[in-house]
């Protein structure tokens, strides 16, 4: 009877290990003060990664829960492509391409906000307000 209870308890608790995001589990391990215990925590986490990868198989396009809703960045360079669309290179190394037909008059050095929109799309807008532009990340 005790074995059945323990097996049932383990079956219930096992999914909760994988329910936590990888980032949360890493943060938990990093807070462990004892070197031996911290290493054991990381070892346990690394052994669970294969099971986590199998669990997420086929869901590669799902939204990442840890990603922020918005980010701020400074425009390093802005150019027109062959079709008149803007190519915006940010100081953080990201490259974004205009996905709509609107006109903008932004300059290098401006602070912009990138925000999530519906259906996995994104908007870029000046931090001081103004017209937004639908964009797609290239790099």
PDB file of N, CA and C in Angstrom, residues 51-88:
ATOM      1  N   UNK A  51      14.488  14.953 -21.146  1.00  0.00           N
ATOM      2  CA  UNK A  51      13.052  14.692 -20.998  1.00  0.00           C
ATOM      3  C   UNK A  51      12.251  15.940 -21.356  1.00  0.00           C
ATOM      4  N   UNK A  52      12.758  17.101 -20.983  1.00  0.00           N
ATOM      5  CA  UNK A  52      12.080  18.358 -21.310  1.00  0.00           C
ATOM      6  C   UNK A  52      12.054  18.575 -22.822  1.00  0.00           C
ATOM      7  N   UNK A  53      13.163  18.262 -23.494  1.00  0.00           N
ATOM      8  CA  UNK A  53      13.217  18.407 -24.949  1.00  0.00           C
ATOM      9  C   UNK A  53      12.220  17.474 -25.626  1.00  0.00           C
ATOM     10  N   UNK A  54      12.105  16.252 -25.131  1.00  0.00           N
ATOM     11  CA  UNK A  54      11.134  15.316 -25.696  1.00  0.00           C
ATOM     12  C   UNK A  54       9.712  15.813 -25.456  1.00  0.00           C
ATOM     13  N   UNK A  55       9.487  16.390 -24.290  1.00  0.00           N
ATOM     14  CA  UNK A  55       8.156  16.900 -23.950  1.00  0.00           C
ATOM     15  C   UNK A  55       7.752  18.057 -24.867  1.00  0.00           C
ATOM     16  N   UNK A  56       8.722  18.898 -25.270  1.00  0.00           N
ATOM     17  CA  UNK A  56       8.441  20.060 -26.113  1.00  0.00           C
ATOM     18  C   UNK A  56       8.538  19.765 -27.604  1.00  0.00           C
ATOM     19  N   UNK A  57       8.857  18.530 -27.972  1.00  0.00           N
ATOM     20  CA  UNK A  57       9.022  18.181 -29.385  1.00  0.00           C
ATOM     21  C   UNK A  57       7.759  18.516 -30.172  1.00  0.00           C
ATOM     22  N   UNK A  58       7.925  19.168 -31.306  1.00  0.00           N
ATOM     23  CA  UNK A  58       6.790  19.525 -32.160  1.00  0.00           C
ATOM     24  C   UNK A  58       6.166  20.854 -31.806  1.00  0.00           C
ATOM     25  N   UNK A  59       6.642  21.491 -30.735  1.00  0.00           N
ATOM     26  CA  UNK A  59       6.099  22.780 -30.325  1.00  0.00           C
ATOM     27  C   UNK A  59       7.161  23.868 -30.460  1.00  0.00           C
ATOM     28  N   UNK A  60       8.018  23.746 -31.452  1.00  0.00           N
ATOM     29  CA  UNK A  60       9.121  24.677 -31.619  1.00  0.00           C
ATOM     30  C   UNK A  60       8.651  26.119 -31.819  1.00  0.00           C
ATOM     31  N   UNK A  61       7.488  26.297 -32.376  1.00  0.00           N
ATOM     32  CA  UNK A  61       7.004  27.640 -32.672  1.00  0.00           C
ATOM     33  C   UNK A  61       6.174  28.243 -31.555  1.00  0.00           C
ATOM     34  N   UNK A  62       6.093  27.561 -30.415  1.00  0.00           N
ATOM     35  CA  UNK A  62       5.303  28.114 -29.320  1.00  0.00           C
ATOM     36  C   UNK A  62       5.992  29.336 -28.747  1.00  0.00           C
ATOM     37  N   UNK A  63       5.227  30.215 -28.139  1.00  0.00           N
ATOM     38  CA  UNK A  63       5.778  31.440 -27.586  1.00  0.00           C
ATOM     39  C   UNK A  63       6.634  31.098 -26.375  1.00  0.00           C
ATOM     40  N   UNK A  64       7.759  31.739 -26.277  1.00  0.00           N
ATOM     41  CA  UNK A  64       8.647  31.527 -25.148  1.00  0.00           C
ATOM     42  C   UNK A  64       8.101  32.319 -23.976  1.00  0.00           C
ATOM     43  N   UNK A  65       7.832  31.626 -22.875  1.00  0.00           N
ATOM     44  CA  UNK A  65       7.197  32.262 -21.724  1.00  0.00           C
ATOM     45  C   UNK A  65       8.094  33.293 -21.056  1.00  0.00           C
ATOM     46  N   UNK A  66       9.396  33.159 -21.185  1.00  0.00           N
ATOM     47  CA  UNK A  66      10.310  34.040 -20.483  1.00  0.00           C
ATOM     48  C   UNK A  66      10.621  35.309 -21.264  1.00  0.00           C
ATOM     49  N   UNK A  67      10.221  35.402 -22.503  1.00  0.00           N
ATOM     50  CA  UNK A  67      10.527  36.575 -23.312  1.00  0.00           C
ATOM     51  C   UNK A  67       9.685  37.760 -22.853  1.00  0.00           C
ATOM     52  N   UNK A  68      10.283  38.949 -22.806  1.00  0.00           N
ATOM     53  CA  UNK A  68       9.521  40.127 -22.378  1.00  0.00           C
ATOM     54  C   UNK A  68       8.496  40.538 -23.428  1.00  0.00           C
ATOM     55  N   UNK A  69       7.543  41.332 -23.034  1.00  0.00           N
ATOM     56  CA  UNK A  69       6.518  41.841 -23.950  1.00  0.00           C
ATOM     57  C   UNK A  69       7.056  42.995 -24.787  1.00  0.00           C
ATOM     58  N   UNK A  70       7.991  43.764 -24.233  1.00  0.00           N
ATOM     59  CA  UNK A  70       8.586  44.884 -24.952  1.00  0.00           C
ATOM     60  C   UNK A  70      10.077  44.971 -24.634  1.00  0.00           C
ATOM     61  N   UNK A  71      10.825  45.577 -25.553  1.00  0.00           N
ATOM     62  CA  UNK A  71      12.221  45.923 -25.280  1.00  0.00           C
ATOM     63  C   UNK A  71      12.482  47.309 -25.844  1.00  0.00           C
ATOM     64  N   UNK A  72      13.477  47.978 -25.301  1.00  0.00           N
ATOM     65  CA  UNK A  72      13.920  49.267 -25.817  1.00  0.00           C
ATOM     66  C   UNK A  72      15.297  49.081 -26.426  1.00  0.00           C
ATOM     67  N   UNK A  73      15.557  49.767 -27.527  1.00  0.00           N
ATOM     68  CA  UNK A  73      16.862  49.681 -28.181  1.00  0.00           C
ATOM     69  C   UNK A  73      17.106  50.964 -28.956  1.00  0.00           C
ATOM     70  N   UNK A  74      18.366  51.195 -29.263  1.00  0.00           N
ATOM     71  CA  UNK A  74      18.763  52.380 -30.020  1.00  0.00           C
ATOM     72  C   UNK A  74      19.067  51.957 -31.458  1.00  0.00           C
ATOM     73  N   UNK A  75      18.582  52.742 -32.404  1.00  0.00           N
ATOM     74  CA  UNK A  75      18.831  52.461 -33.819  1.00  0.00           C
ATOM     75  C   UNK A  75      20.296  52.774 -34.133  1.00  0.00           C
ATOM     76  N   UNK A  76      20.996  51.770 -34.658  1.00  0.00           N
ATOM     77  CA  UNK A  76      22.387  51.967 -35.081  1.00  0.00           C
ATOM     78  C   UNK A  76      22.436  52.414 -36.535  1.00  0.00           C
ATOM     79  N   UNK A  77      21.540  51.850 -37.356  1.00  0.00           N
ATOM     80  CA  UNK A  77      21.533  52.168 -38.786  1.00  0.00           C
ATOM     81  C   UNK A  77      20.147  51.890 -39.332  1.00  0.00           C
ATOM     82  N   UNK A  78      19.741  52.665 -40.311  1.00  0.00           N
ATOM     83  CA  UNK A  78      18.449  52.447 -40.961  1.00  0.00           C
ATOM     84  C   UNK A  78      18.643  52.665 -42.462  1.00  0.00           C
ATOM     85  N   UNK A  79      18.200  51.674 -43.248  1.00  0.00           N
ATOM     86  CA  UNK A  79      18.384  51.723 -44.698  1.00  0.00           C
ATOM     87  C   UNK A  79      17.102  51.300 -45.393  1.00  0.00           C
ATOM     88  N   UNK A  80      17.013  51.617 -46.685  1.00  0.00           N
ATOM     89  CA  UNK A  80      15.914  51.143 -47.523  1.00  0.00           C
ATOM     90  C   UNK A  80      16.385  49.920 -48.293  1.00  0.00           C
ATOM     91  N   UNK A  81      15.527  48.895 -48.402  1.00  0.00           N
ATOM     92  CA  UNK A  81      15.887  47.753 -49.249  1.00  0.00           C
ATOM     93  C   UNK A  81      15.414  48.029 -50.679  1.00  0.00           C
ATOM     94  N   UNK A  82      15.544  47.060 -51.555  1.00  0.00           N
ATOM     95  CA  UNK A  82      15.201  47.235 -52.973  1.00  0.00           C
ATOM     96  C   UNK A  82      13.716  47.516 -53.184  1.00  0.00           C
ATOM     97  N   UNK A  83      12.877  47.151 -52.243  1.00  0.00           N
ATOM     98  CA  UNK A  83      11.432  47.338 -52.378  1.00  0.00           C
ATOM     99  C   UNK A  83      10.912  48.544 -51.602  1.00  0.00           C
ATOM    100  N   UNK A  84      11.816  49.377 -51.117  1.00  0.00           N
ATOM    101  CA  UNK A  84      11.408  50.573 -50.393  1.00  0.00           C
ATOM    102  C   UNK A  84      11.066  50.330 -48.938  1.00  0.00           C
ATOM    103  N   UNK A  85      11.292  49.138 -48.432  1.00  0.00           N
ATOM    104  CA  UNK A  85      11.041  48.827 -47.024  1.00  0.00           C
ATOM    105  C   UNK A  85      12.277  49.175 -46.201  1.00  0.00           C
ATOM    106  N   UNK A  86      12.069  49.559 -44.964  1.00  0.00           N
ATOM    107  CA  UNK A  86      13.166  49.926 -44.080  1.00  0.00           C
ATOM    108  C   UNK A  86      13.802  48.679 -43.475  1.00  0.00           C
ATOM    109  N   UNK A  87      15.116  48.709 -43.381  1.00  0.00           N
ATOM    110  CA  UNK A  87      15.886  47.696 -42.666  1.00  0.00           C
ATOM    111  C   UNK A  87      16.531  48.432 -41.493  1.00  0.00           C
ATOM    112  N   UNK A  88      16.155  48.041 -40.274  1.00  0.00           N
ATOM    113  CA  UNK A  88      16.614  48.735 -39.078  1.00  0.00           C
ATOM    114  C   UNK A  88      17.589  47.832 -38.330  1.00  0.00           C
TER     115      UNK A  88
END
